[in-house]
């Protein structure tokens, strides 16, 4: 399976600032996604990162708050903008290498907003 | 619409006990995939198994076994002779065929604590 490197692994940020999370995959993948896991909760899909075009956002998530870039088939970034304490979560990059294969995840970014 | 239910929020067992984690799913598709993931305290999500809807054979991998029953829409996970390292949150997930990831639905998770 693909090796997914995500950084930073954790960060503590102040309210009102922004954080960009990077996701690097060791092979080209068609499907790349960003998930959020709020404390004690399950995983919620934020968006599908599309190579060369705008990301596809799920209901409740907007581009202004969570801008995503995907310049190529191995790299993506997620920015959490204008953060508030409610944004404190684990953010996970995931990939699917082939149709209907399992989702594989990076180690996640544990974000705390104070 | 897809849905995954894990009725057990938290389970505690003593080491060497067997434990079964329940998963019930809902889907209208006839072709779909079921998954189990493990999330240890360190936070990473580890893929454990994938089953497709046409394969109802039970599977065993070491101390882990999975029981898939379409008649009851269940995909239960049993750990035999549990160990402290099995302590984690376990997620069951469902993906309908044709949905690349947008409809990869996770259950709420079951937190398993294995006590020494």
mmCIF file of C-alpha atoms in Angstrom, chain B residues 75-115:
data_model
loop_
_atom_site.group_PDB
_atom_site.id
_atom_site.type_symbol
_atom_site.label_atom_id
_atom_site.label_comp_id
_atom_site.label_asym_id
_atom_site.label_seq_id
_atom_site.Cartn_x
_atom_site.Cartn_y
_atom_site.Cartn_z
ATOM 1 C CA UNK B 75 -19.983 -7.634 9.836
ATOM 2 C CA UNK B 76 -18.730 -8.477 13.300
ATOM 3 C CA UNK B 77 -15.128 -8.592 14.434
ATOM 4 C CA UNK B 78 -13.818 -10.969 17.084
ATOM 5 C CA UNK B 79 -10.493 -10.766 18.856
ATOM 6 C CA UNK B 80 -9.487 -14.008 20.500
ATOM 7 C CA UNK B 81 -7.266 -14.027 23.576
ATOM 8 C CA UNK B 82 -7.141 -10.234 23.691
ATOM 9 C CA UNK B 83 -3.940 -8.414 24.553
ATOM 10 C CA UNK B 84 -3.238 -4.974 25.966
ATOM 11 C CA UNK B 85 -1.923 -3.903 22.546
ATOM 12 C CA UNK B 86 -5.408 -4.462 21.155
ATOM 13 C CA UNK B 87 -6.613 -1.431 23.101
ATOM 14 C CA UNK B 88 -7.804 1.015 20.471
ATOM 15 C CA UNK B 89 -10.838 2.481 18.803
ATOM 16 C CA UNK B 90 -12.160 0.219 16.073
ATOM 17 C CA UNK B 91 -14.140 1.571 13.151
ATOM 18 C CA UNK B 92 -16.369 -0.344 10.775
ATOM 19 C CA UNK B 93 -16.904 1.276 7.378
ATOM 20 C CA UNK B 94 -18.964 0.800 4.231
ATOM 21 C CA UNK B 95 -18.322 1.798 0.645
ATOM 22 C CA UNK B 96 -20.805 1.311 -2.143
ATOM 23 C CA UNK B 97 -19.453 0.227 -5.493
ATOM 24 C CA UNK B 98 -18.932 3.149 -7.820
ATOM 25 C CA UNK B 99 -18.243 5.664 -5.074
ATOM 26 C CA UNK B 100 -14.564 6.389 -4.971
ATOM 27 C CA UNK B 101 -14.426 7.768 -1.496
ATOM 28 C CA UNK B 102 -17.101 10.372 -1.203
ATOM 29 C CA UNK B 103 -19.437 7.769 0.230
ATOM 30 C CA UNK B 104 -16.971 5.837 2.317
ATOM 31 C CA UNK B 105 -19.032 5.870 5.497
ATOM 32 C CA UNK B 106 -17.537 5.185 8.906
ATOM 33 C CA UNK B 107 -19.367 3.960 11.951
ATOM 34 C CA UNK B 108 -19.050 5.857 15.234
ATOM 35 C CA UNK B 109 -16.385 3.500 16.517
ATOM 36 C CA UNK B 110 -16.021 1.191 19.500
ATOM 37 C CA UNK B 111 -13.368 1.930 22.098
ATOM 38 C CA UNK B 112 -11.832 -1.296 23.340
ATOM 39 C CA UNK B 113 -9.835 -1.323 26.528
ATOM 40 C CA UNK B 114 -7.923 -4.475 27.350
ATOM 41 C CA UNK B 115 -6.843 -4.494 30.953
#
